Amino acid sequence: MNCWKQIQELGLQFQAIILTSKMRCGMSFRGSDESFKSLFKGPFLELVDTLKEINPEIANVINCVLGNNFITAPTIQKDLVAACACEITQQIVCDIADDVFCVLIDESGDFAGKEQMAIVICYVNSEGLVKERFLGIVSVKETISQFAKLIEEGQIETSSGLNQESSIARAGDTRWGSHFRIVTSLMTIYGAIIEVHEEVGKDTSFEKYGETMLLLDVLQSFDFIFMLYMMVEILGFTNDLSVALQKRDQDLLNALSLVKATKEELQEMRNDGWEELISKVMEICNKHDIDVPDLDAPYVQGKKPRRHATTSSVSNLDHYKHDCLFSVLDLQLHELNARFDEENTKLLQCLLNYVRNVQCDPKFAKLKGLSDLCAKLVETKKCNTFDIVYRLLKLALVLSVATASVERVFSAMKFVKSQLCNKMGDQWLNDRLVTFIERDVLETINNDVILAHFQKMSSRRFSL
């Protein structure tokens, strides 16, 4: 009895090997006439007959297989292919483990004109190699009305630019760079700007006269002069750091020192910079005959009547010193501490040590790209020493997934679902594509694992 069971299992093993070879080649399984007298029974049975002719021992084993165990039924073949596809996907998931990965989805039509969405994932394996794996396809249904409703309800973002949702873009979020040069130029030519606007006010029309005079009132106010000089001082401290961080060849050690120096300068200005700033502001106000408010008097906002000033509990000194200067400085210090916190500083320090170490190692001299660098870090075990750099490198590799993998899927789809095989169901096509495209993964899976999965899918007359 045990010998008979072993023969049955061996027969199934032979047939499973034949089926997996068909999967790797993307060939069809069945023929139009699989009868005994047929001249072409289909690729599967023809290959079985060829093996029987080549090796009599194989012929004896296959001839002893019971009819129920001879896997020619379409449902049995589909179950075997589905088992292979599931094991391939499981192997890919195990290869990713808990690491990061990127999902790429693209749309194309098959031979029958049916829209399909191909799903490809990209990740870096344990050897530091970039892998792009096909997971499956999903049929695309008519979803235009559903998307229109979701867009109308605001559940789908449609913005194509930066910060277009509900806020105005900040200078740091765009390509404008620092405003230090602008405010410095404005301070340098301030006198000329006033003279030009005064001349324009004399020669302009009645409609433009009001706008010109209003602009002159703003430019010749104490508030404007104070804000201008405050911005010049603060941006002067942060400009060196801003320019340095935008350089592609920035020395990391210099960047770390600039961050520390900028924080110290801003803190020093908060502690002892008020007297120097207010003296400069008063000097320029006296030079251009601008009224300087009494710092001990209550602060009046804008053009409010003076009768409201007596009700204010905030003096001009408190407003300009605490509400303006200290608030801006505290905001700058908070932003620097948030952007260059302990983790970011640790990353910069790790990058600095990494660059110095790699520059001295000849093994890293002839690398051609980031993928080679990632693999070399794993090979030299430096991925453990510079773990933060290695994680950052994996993110860069994963996010830059190419569309070539998706195009490869669409090419395979046209090969598997050809003109002669154009009535394949969605799940059958998905399983065939997974086994055909990821045939290198299929090679690593033992047939016993596939047959065990196949056995668990449903009850069988013969138990393995």
Short mmCIF file of C-alpha atoms in Angstrom, two decimals:
data_model
loop_
_atom_site.label_atom_id
_atom_site.label_comp_id
_atom_site.label_asym_id
_atom_site.label_seq_id
_atom_site.Cartn_x
_atom_site.Cartn_y
_atom_site.Cartn_z
CA MET A 1 0.00 0.00 0.00
CA ASN A 2 2.81 2.39 0.90
CA CYS A 3 4.58 1.53 -2.35
CA TRP A 4 1.40 2.24 -4.31
CA LYS A 5 1.02 5.60 -2.58
CA GLN A 6 4.64 6.46 -3.34
CA ILE A 7 4.04 5.71 -7.01
CA GLN A 8 0.99 7.99 -7.03
CA GLU A 9 2.97 10.78 -5.33
CA LEU A 10 5.87 10.32 -7.74
CA GLY A 11 3.48 10.54 -10.67
CA LEU A 12 2.05 13.77 -9.33
CA GLN A 13 5.59 15.09 -8.86
CA PHE A 14 6.39 14.42 -12.52
CA GLN A 15 3.21 16.14 -13.64
CA ALA A 16 3.84 19.11 -11.32
CA ILE A 17 7.31 19.52 -12.81
CA ILE A 18 5.82 19.53 -16.30
CA LEU A 19 3.18 22.09 -15.29
CA THR A 20 5.73 24.42 -13.71
CA SER A 21 7.82 24.28 -16.87
CA LYS A 22 4.72 25.33 -18.83
CA MET A 23 4.11 28.18 -16.39
CA ARG A 24 7.65 29.49 -16.78
CA CYS A 25 7.28 29.48 -20.55
CA GLY A 26 3.83 31.08 -20.51
CA MET A 27 2.48 28.27 -22.68
CA SER A 28 -1.08 27.03 -22.78
CA PHE A 29 -1.92 23.75 -21.04
CA ARG A 30 -4.73 22.23 -23.03
CA GLY A 31 -5.35 21.36 -26.67
CA SER A 32 -8.53 21.36 -28.70
CA ASP A 33 -8.52 17.54 -28.91
CA GLU A 34 -6.96 15.58 -26.02
CA SER A 35 -8.25 12.17 -27.05
CA PHE A 36 -5.94 9.17 -27.26
CA LYS A 37 -5.91 9.17 -31.10
CA SER A 38 -5.32 12.91 -31.44
CA LEU A 39 -2.18 13.96 -33.30
CA PHE A 40 -1.77 16.98 -31.01
CA LYS A 41 -3.22 16.57 -27.54
CA GLY A 42 -2.00 19.94 -26.27
CA PRO A 43 1.36 21.04 -24.82
CA PHE A 44 0.89 19.30 -21.46
CA LEU A 45 -0.05 15.83 -22.69
CA GLU A 46 2.41 16.01 -25.58
CA LEU A 47 5.27 16.70 -23.16
CA VAL A 48 4.11 13.85 -20.90
CA ASP A 49 4.14 11.47 -23.87
CA THR A 50 7.59 12.70 -24.90
CA LEU A 51 9.01 12.02 -21.43
CA LYS A 52 7.44 8.57 -21.43
CA GLU A 53 9.13 7.79 -24.74
CA ILE A 54 12.52 9.04 -23.53
CA ASN A 55 12.54 7.28 -20.16
CA PRO A 56 10.71 3.95 -19.66
CA GLU A 57 10.87 4.30 -15.86
CA ILE A 58 8.98 7.57 -16.06
CA ALA A 59 6.50 5.87 -18.37
CA ASN A 60 5.94 3.06 -15.84
CA VAL A 61 5.30 5.55 -13.03
CA ILE A 62 2.92 7.76 -15.02
CA ASN A 63 1.03 4.76 -16.44
CA CYS A 64 0.36 3.58 -12.89
CA VAL A 65 -1.18 6.90 -11.87
CA LEU A 66 -4.90 6.64 -11.28
CA GLY A 67 -7.16 8.53 -13.66
CA ASN A 68 -8.32 10.82 -10.88
CA ASN A 69 -4.72 11.82 -10.15
CA PHE A 70 -3.84 12.55 -13.74
CA ILE A 71 -4.06 16.33 -13.68
CA THR A 72 -5.72 17.05 -17.00
CA ALA A 73 -8.97 18.51 -15.66
CA PRO A 74 -9.14 22.32 -16.09
CA THR A 75 -10.17 22.88 -12.46
CA ILE A 76 -7.21 20.84 -11.18
CA GLN A 77 -4.76 22.68 -13.41
CA LYS A 78 -6.17 26.03 -12.30
CA ASP A 79 -5.82 25.02 -8.66
CA LEU A 80 -2.20 24.02 -9.19
CA VAL A 81 -1.39 27.30 -10.93
CA ALA A 82 -3.21 29.21 -8.17
CA ALA A 83 -1.15 27.33 -5.57
CA CYS A 84 2.04 28.31 -7.38
CA ALA A 85 0.94 31.96 -7.58
CA CYS A 86 0.09 32.02 -3.86
CA GLU A 87 3.46 30.53 -2.92
CA ILE A 88 5.27 33.04 -5.14
CA THR A 89 3.44 35.93 -3.49
CA GLN A 90 4.18 34.49 -0.05
CA GLN A 91 7.85 34.19 -0.97
CA ILE A 92 7.91 37.86 -2.05
CA VAL A 93 6.21 38.94 1.20
CA CYS A 94 8.77 36.98 3.23
CA ASP A 95 11.57 38.59 1.24
CA ILE A 96 10.24 42.07 2.09
CA ALA A 97 9.65 41.19 5.76
CA ASP A 98 9.15 44.41 7.76
CA ASP A 99 11.12 46.61 5.37
CA VAL A 100 9.85 49.54 3.32
CA PHE A 101 8.49 49.09 -0.19
CA CYS A 102 6.88 51.14 -2.93
CA VAL A 103 3.73 50.27 -4.87
CA LEU A 104 3.45 51.18 -8.55
CA ILE A 105 0.11 50.86 -10.34
CA ASP A 106 -0.50 51.42 -14.04
CA GLU A 107 -3.32 50.72 -16.46
CA SER A 108 -3.35 48.92 -19.78
CA GLY A 109 -5.67 46.86 -21.94
CA ASP A 110 -5.22 43.18 -22.73
CA PHE A 111 -5.71 41.50 -26.10
CA ALA A 112 -9.47 41.37 -25.62
CA GLY A 113 -9.59 45.13 -24.95
CA LYS A 114 -10.35 44.72 -21.24
CA GLU A 115 -8.79 47.35 -18.98
CA GLN A 116 -6.41 45.95 -16.36
CA MET A 117 -4.46 47.53 -13.49
CA ALA A 118 -1.04 45.96 -12.92
CA ILE A 119 0.39 46.13 -9.38
CA VAL A 120 4.19 46.09 -8.99
CA ILE A 121 6.15 46.58 -5.77
CA CYS A 122 9.75 47.69 -5.38
CA TYR A 123 11.93 46.96 -2.36
CA VAL A 124 15.50 46.31 -1.28
CA ASN A 125 16.18 42.73 -0.19
CA SER A 126 18.48 41.51 2.56
CA GLU A 127 21.45 41.49 0.16
CA GLY A 128 21.00 45.18 -0.65
CA LEU A 129 19.69 44.49 -4.17
CA VAL A 130 16.73 46.38 -5.61
CA LYS A 131 13.88 44.04 -6.54
CA GLU A 132 10.76 44.84 -8.54
CA ARG A 133 8.08 42.17 -8.21
CA PHE A 134 4.72 41.70 -9.87
CA LEU A 135 1.87 41.00 -7.44
CA GLY A 136 -1.14 40.74 -9.72
CA ILE A 137 -3.71 42.47 -11.89
CA VAL A 138 -7.08 43.96 -11.07
CA SER A 139 -9.86 44.53 -13.58
CA VAL A 140 -10.83 48.17 -14.00
CA LYS A 141 -14.54 48.83 -13.74
CA GLU A 142 -16.43 51.94 -14.80
CA THR A 143 -15.66 54.30 -11.91
CA ILE A 144 -15.94 57.77 -13.49
CA SER A 145 -19.15 58.64 -11.63
CA GLN A 146 -17.73 57.37 -8.33
CA PHE A 147 -14.55 59.43 -8.71
CA ALA A 148 -16.56 62.51 -9.66
CA LYS A 149 -18.60 62.18 -6.49
CA LEU A 150 -15.50 61.69 -4.32
CA ILE A 151 -13.80 64.72 -5.90
CA GLU A 152 -16.93 66.82 -5.34
CA GLU A 153 -17.01 65.78 -1.67
CA GLY A 154 -13.32 66.62 -1.28
CA GLN A 155 -12.27 63.07 -0.41
CA ILE A 156 -9.71 62.94 -3.25
CA GLU A 157 -6.91 65.47 -3.62
CA THR A 158 -6.62 66.89 -7.13
CA SER A 159 -3.94 69.53 -6.57
CA SER A 160 -0.99 69.46 -8.95
CA GLY A 161 1.20 72.02 -7.15
CA LEU A 162 2.65 72.68 -3.75
CA ASN A 163 0.41 73.79 -0.87
CA GLN A 164 -2.70 74.26 -3.00
CA GLU A 165 -5.06 72.69 -0.48
CA SER A 166 -5.86 75.49 1.97
CA SER A 167 -2.76 77.58 2.65
CA ILE A 168 -0.48 80.03 0.93
CA ALA A 169 2.94 78.67 -0.01
CA ARG A 170 5.77 79.80 2.24
CA ALA A 171 9.07 80.97 0.83
CA GLY A 172 10.83 77.91 2.21
CA ASP A 173 8.41 75.64 0.32
CA THR A 174 9.16 77.18 -3.08
CA ARG A 175 12.24 77.83 -5.20
CA TRP A 176 12.47 81.49 -4.19
CA GLY A 177 15.21 80.98 -1.63
CA SER A 178 16.06 83.56 1.05
CA HIS A 179 14.62 87.10 1.13
CA PHE A 180 17.75 88.51 2.76
CA ARG A 181 19.00 90.08 -0.46
CA ILE A 182 15.62 91.74 -1.08
CA VAL A 183 15.28 93.37 2.34
CA THR A 184 18.95 94.45 2.27
CA SER A 185 18.46 96.15 -1.09
CA LEU A 186 15.27 97.79 0.17
CA MET A 187 17.10 99.19 3.18
CA THR A 188 19.98 100.46 0.99
CA ILE A 189 17.80 102.36 -1.49
CA TYR A 190 15.10 103.37 1.00
CA GLY A 191 15.72 107.10 0.50
CA ALA A 192 15.54 106.81 -3.28
CA ILE A 193 12.27 104.88 -3.05
CA ILE A 194 10.68 107.66 -0.97
CA GLU A 195 11.83 110.34 -3.42
CA VAL A 196 10.50 108.43 -6.43
CA HIS A 197 7.07 107.95 -4.84
CA GLU A 198 6.89 111.62 -3.86
CA GLU A 199 7.55 112.62 -7.47
CA VAL A 200 5.02 110.10 -8.72
CA GLY A 201 2.45 111.53 -6.30
CA LYS A 202 2.91 115.00 -7.76
CA ASP A 203 2.46 113.97 -11.40
CA THR A 204 -0.10 111.17 -11.11
CA SER A 205 -3.83 111.27 -11.74
CA PHE A 206 -6.40 111.72 -9.01
CA GLU A 207 -7.18 107.97 -8.94
CA LYS A 208 -3.53 106.98 -8.48
CA TYR A 209 -2.79 109.83 -6.07
CA GLY A 210 -4.60 108.12 -3.19
CA GLU A 211 -2.75 104.83 -3.73
CA THR A 212 0.60 106.61 -3.90
CA MET A 213 -0.04 108.61 -0.72
CA LEU A 214 -1.24 105.50 1.11
CA LEU A 215 1.93 103.65 0.10
CA LEU A 216 4.05 106.60 1.25
CA ASP A 217 2.28 106.59 4.63
CA VAL A 218 3.16 102.92 5.05
CA LEU A 219 6.78 103.34 3.93
CA GLN A 220 7.28 106.36 6.22
CA SER A 221 5.81 104.74 9.31
CA PHE A 222 7.70 103.58 12.38
CA ASP A 223 6.14 100.12 12.04
CA PHE A 224 7.61 99.64 8.56
CA ILE A 225 11.11 100.79 9.55
CA PHE A 226 11.10 98.60 12.64
CA MET A 227 9.95 95.49 10.73
CA LEU A 228 12.44 96.16 7.92
CA TYR A 229 15.46 96.40 10.22
CA MET A 230 14.27 93.48 12.32
CA MET A 231 14.05 91.29 9.18
CA VAL A 232 17.50 92.43 8.04
CA GLU A 233 19.02 91.44 11.39
CA ILE A 234 17.28 88.06 11.69
CA LEU A 235 17.65 87.03 8.04
CA GLY A 236 21.30 88.07 8.24
CA PHE A 237 21.83 85.40 10.89
CA THR A 238 19.95 82.67 9.02
CA ASN A 239 21.06 83.53 5.46
CA ASP A 240 24.44 81.76 5.66
CA LEU A 241 22.77 78.58 6.85
CA SER A 242 20.04 78.85 4.20
CA VAL A 243 22.56 79.30 1.37
CA ALA A 244 24.85 76.55 2.67
CA LEU A 245 22.08 73.96 2.91
CA GLN A 246 21.09 74.59 -0.73
CA LYS A 247 24.55 73.73 -2.05
CA ARG A 248 24.87 70.27 -3.60
CA ASP A 249 28.48 69.88 -2.43
CA GLN A 250 27.88 71.12 1.12
CA ASP A 251 30.34 69.94 3.75
CA LEU A 252 28.27 68.23 6.45
CA LEU A 253 30.62 69.30 9.22
CA ASN A 254 30.25 72.91 8.12
CA ALA A 255 26.46 72.52 8.04
CA LEU A 256 26.38 71.23 11.60
CA SER A 257 28.55 74.11 12.81
CA LEU A 258 26.36 76.64 10.97
CA VAL A 259 23.22 75.28 12.61
CA LYS A 260 24.78 75.61 16.04
CA ALA A 261 26.14 79.10 15.31
CA THR A 262 22.78 80.31 13.95
CA LYS A 263 20.94 79.13 17.06
CA GLU A 264 23.48 80.88 19.31
CA GLU A 265 23.26 84.16 17.35
CA LEU A 266 19.46 84.20 17.45
CA GLN A 267 19.46 83.45 21.17
CA GLU A 268 22.04 86.18 21.79
CA MET A 269 19.91 88.69 19.87
CA ARG A 270 16.92 87.74 22.00
CA ASN A 271 18.88 88.26 25.20
CA ASP A 272 20.89 91.41 24.38
CA GLY A 273 19.91 92.65 20.90
CA TRP A 274 16.95 94.91 21.67
CA GLU A 275 18.87 98.08 22.56
CA GLU A 276 21.05 97.91 19.44
CA LEU A 277 18.07 97.27 17.15
CA ILE A 278 15.89 100.08 18.53
CA SER A 279 18.78 102.55 18.33
CA LYS A 280 19.27 101.76 14.61
CA VAL A 281 15.54 102.13 13.96
CA MET A 282 15.37 105.51 15.73
CA GLU A 283 18.44 106.72 13.86
CA ILE A 284 16.91 106.02 10.43
CA CYS A 285 13.57 107.49 11.56
CA ASN A 286 15.25 110.75 12.62
CA LYS A 287 17.19 110.82 9.35
CA HIS A 288 13.98 110.66 7.27
CA ASP A 289 11.77 112.73 9.61
CA ILE A 290 9.60 109.79 10.66
CA ASP A 291 7.65 110.13 13.89
CA VAL A 292 8.95 107.91 16.69
CA PRO A 293 6.25 106.87 19.18
CA ASP A 294 6.73 107.10 22.92
CA LEU A 295 7.73 103.58 23.94
CA ASP A 296 6.06 103.97 27.33
CA ALA A 297 2.74 105.07 25.80
CA PRO A 298 -0.07 102.58 25.08
CA TYR A 299 0.18 100.94 21.69
CA VAL A 300 -2.37 102.05 19.08
CA GLN A 301 -2.91 99.66 16.17
CA GLY A 302 -3.24 101.20 12.71
CA LYS A 303 -5.27 104.40 12.43
CA LYS A 304 -7.52 103.93 15.46
CA PRO A 305 -8.66 107.15 17.14
CA ARG A 306 -6.49 108.29 20.02
CA ARG A 307 -9.39 108.00 22.44
CA HIS A 308 -9.04 104.21 22.21
CA ALA A 309 -5.38 104.31 23.18
CA THR A 310 -6.07 104.91 26.86
CA THR A 311 -7.89 101.56 27.07
CA SER A 312 -4.90 99.57 25.78
CA SER A 313 -2.94 97.60 28.38
CA VAL A 314 0.06 97.01 26.08
CA SER A 315 2.73 99.67 25.75
CA ASN A 316 4.68 100.37 22.58
CA LEU A 317 7.75 98.86 24.23
CA ASP A 318 5.94 95.60 25.02
CA HIS A 319 4.45 95.43 21.53
CA TYR A 320 7.65 95.97 19.53
CA LYS A 321 9.94 94.09 21.91
CA HIS A 322 7.84 91.12 22.96
CA ASP A 323 5.01 90.79 20.43
CA CYS A 324 7.22 91.50 17.40
CA LEU A 325 10.92 90.83 18.04
CA PHE A 326 10.73 88.07 20.63
CA SER A 327 7.85 86.31 18.85
CA VAL A 328 9.77 86.14 15.56
CA LEU A 329 12.98 85.02 17.26
CA ASP A 330 11.15 82.33 19.23
CA LEU A 331 9.52 81.13 16.02
CA GLN A 332 12.89 80.93 14.26
CA LEU A 333 14.49 79.06 17.16
CA HIS A 334 11.55 76.67 17.35
CA GLU A 335 11.79 76.00 13.60
CA LEU A 336 15.53 75.32 13.78
CA ASN A 337 15.11 73.02 16.78
CA ALA A 338 12.32 71.17 14.97
CA ARG A 339 14.24 70.75 11.71
CA PHE A 340 17.58 69.98 13.37
CA ASP A 341 16.48 68.00 16.38
CA GLU A 342 18.43 65.17 17.95
CA GLU A 343 17.43 62.65 15.27
CA ASN A 344 18.28 64.94 12.34
CA THR A 345 21.56 65.96 13.94
CA LYS A 346 22.35 62.28 14.46
CA LEU A 347 21.63 61.66 10.77
CA LEU A 348 23.95 64.48 9.69
CA GLN A 349 26.69 63.19 11.99
CA CYS A 350 26.20 59.66 10.65
CA LEU A 351 26.42 60.99 7.08
CA LEU A 352 29.63 62.82 7.93
CA ASN A 353 31.22 59.68 9.41
CA TYR A 354 29.97 57.62 6.47
CA VAL A 355 31.49 59.94 3.85
CA ARG A 356 34.85 59.94 5.60
CA ASN A 357 34.86 56.16 5.97
CA VAL A 358 33.79 55.40 2.38
CA GLN A 359 36.29 57.83 0.86
CA CYS A 360 39.11 55.83 2.46
CA ASP A 361 37.80 52.43 1.32
CA PRO A 362 38.93 51.35 -2.21
CA LYS A 363 36.00 48.90 -2.45
CA PHE A 364 33.68 51.87 -3.05
CA ALA A 365 35.81 53.42 -5.80
CA LYS A 366 34.16 52.05 -8.96
CA LEU A 367 30.47 51.94 -8.11
CA LYS A 368 28.06 52.91 -10.88
CA GLY A 369 24.96 53.95 -8.96
CA LEU A 370 22.93 53.89 -5.76
CA SER A 371 21.97 50.24 -6.24
CA ASP A 372 25.65 49.23 -6.41
CA LEU A 373 26.35 51.34 -3.33
CA CYS A 374 23.52 49.69 -1.40
CA ALA A 375 24.73 46.19 -2.31
CA LYS A 376 28.32 47.09 -1.40
CA LEU A 377 27.23 48.37 2.02
CA VAL A 378 25.61 45.00 2.71
CA GLU A 379 28.60 43.11 1.35
CA THR A 380 31.05 45.00 3.58
CA LYS A 381 28.69 44.88 6.61
CA LYS A 382 28.78 48.67 6.79
CA CYS A 383 24.99 48.73 6.58
CA ASN A 384 25.04 47.88 10.30
CA THR A 385 27.58 50.58 11.16
CA PHE A 386 25.83 53.30 9.17
CA ASP A 387 22.30 52.03 9.63
CA ILE A 388 20.65 55.44 9.26
CA VAL A 389 22.42 56.07 5.95
CA TYR A 390 21.48 52.58 4.75
CA ARG A 391 17.80 53.15 5.57
CA LEU A 392 17.86 56.51 3.81
CA LEU A 393 19.50 54.90 0.79
CA LYS A 394 16.84 52.19 0.64
CA LEU A 395 14.12 54.82 0.66
CA ALA A 396 15.79 56.63 -2.23
CA LEU A 397 15.98 53.39 -4.22
CA VAL A 398 12.43 52.31 -3.48
CA LEU A 399 10.82 55.65 -4.32
CA SER A 400 12.58 55.86 -7.67
CA VAL A 401 10.85 52.76 -9.05
CA ALA A 402 10.87 52.70 -12.84
CA THR A 403 7.89 52.12 -15.09
CA ALA A 404 9.83 49.46 -17.00
CA SER A 405 8.52 46.79 -14.64
CA VAL A 406 4.92 47.66 -15.43
CA GLU A 407 5.66 47.69 -19.15
CA ARG A 408 7.18 44.23 -18.73
CA VAL A 409 3.91 43.08 -17.17
CA PHE A 410 1.87 44.40 -20.08
CA SER A 411 4.16 42.68 -22.58
CA ALA A 412 3.77 39.41 -20.70
CA MET A 413 0.00 39.89 -20.62
CA LYS A 414 -0.12 40.03 -24.41
CA PHE A 415 2.03 36.90 -24.57
CA VAL A 416 -0.05 34.87 -22.12
CA LYS A 417 -3.46 36.13 -23.25
CA SER A 418 -2.90 35.83 -26.98
CA GLN A 419 -5.24 35.71 -29.94
CA LEU A 420 -5.69 31.97 -29.48
CA CYS A 421 -6.19 32.23 -25.70
CA ASN A 422 -8.44 35.26 -25.45
CA LYS A 423 -11.19 33.92 -23.15
CA MET A 424 -9.19 33.68 -19.94
CA GLY A 425 -10.90 34.68 -16.70
CA ASP A 426 -9.46 37.40 -14.48
CA GLN A 427 -8.18 35.08 -11.73
CA TRP A 428 -6.79 32.55 -14.22
CA LEU A 429 -4.98 35.32 -16.11
CA ASN A 430 -3.66 36.77 -12.84
CA ASP A 431 -2.23 33.43 -11.68
CA ARG A 432 -0.70 32.68 -15.08
CA LEU A 433 0.97 36.11 -15.18
CA VAL A 434 2.39 35.79 -11.67
CA THR A 435 3.93 32.39 -12.41
CA PHE A 436 5.21 33.53 -15.82
CA ILE A 437 6.68 36.91 -14.83
CA GLU A 438 8.14 35.82 -11.49
CA ARG A 439 9.51 32.52 -12.77
CA ASP A 440 12.82 33.13 -10.99
CA VAL A 441 10.94 33.03 -7.68
CA LEU A 442 9.05 29.93 -8.83
CA GLU A 443 12.39 28.19 -9.40
CA THR A 444 13.22 28.55 -5.68
CA ILE A 445 9.99 26.92 -4.46
CA ASN A 446 10.01 23.18 -3.85
CA ASN A 447 7.33 21.11 -5.59
CA ASP A 448 6.41 19.52 -2.25
CA VAL A 449 5.40 22.97 -0.94
CA ILE A 450 3.25 23.59 -4.02
CA LEU A 451 1.56 20.18 -3.78
CA ALA A 452 0.92 20.68 -0.04
CA HIS A 453 -0.75 24.02 -0.78
CA PHE A 454 -2.72 22.39 -3.58
CA GLN A 455 -3.89 19.64 -1.20
CA LYS A 456 -5.20 22.20 1.33
CA MET A 457 -7.22 24.15 -1.23
CA SER A 458 -10.05 21.57 -1.28
CA SER A 459 -10.79 17.95 -0.44
CA ARG A 460 -9.14 15.46 -2.82
CA ARG A 461 -9.90 11.82 -3.54
CA PHE A 462 -6.24 11.04 -3.07
CA SER A 463 -4.44 12.51 -0.05
CA LEU A 464 -0.77 13.35 -0.39
#
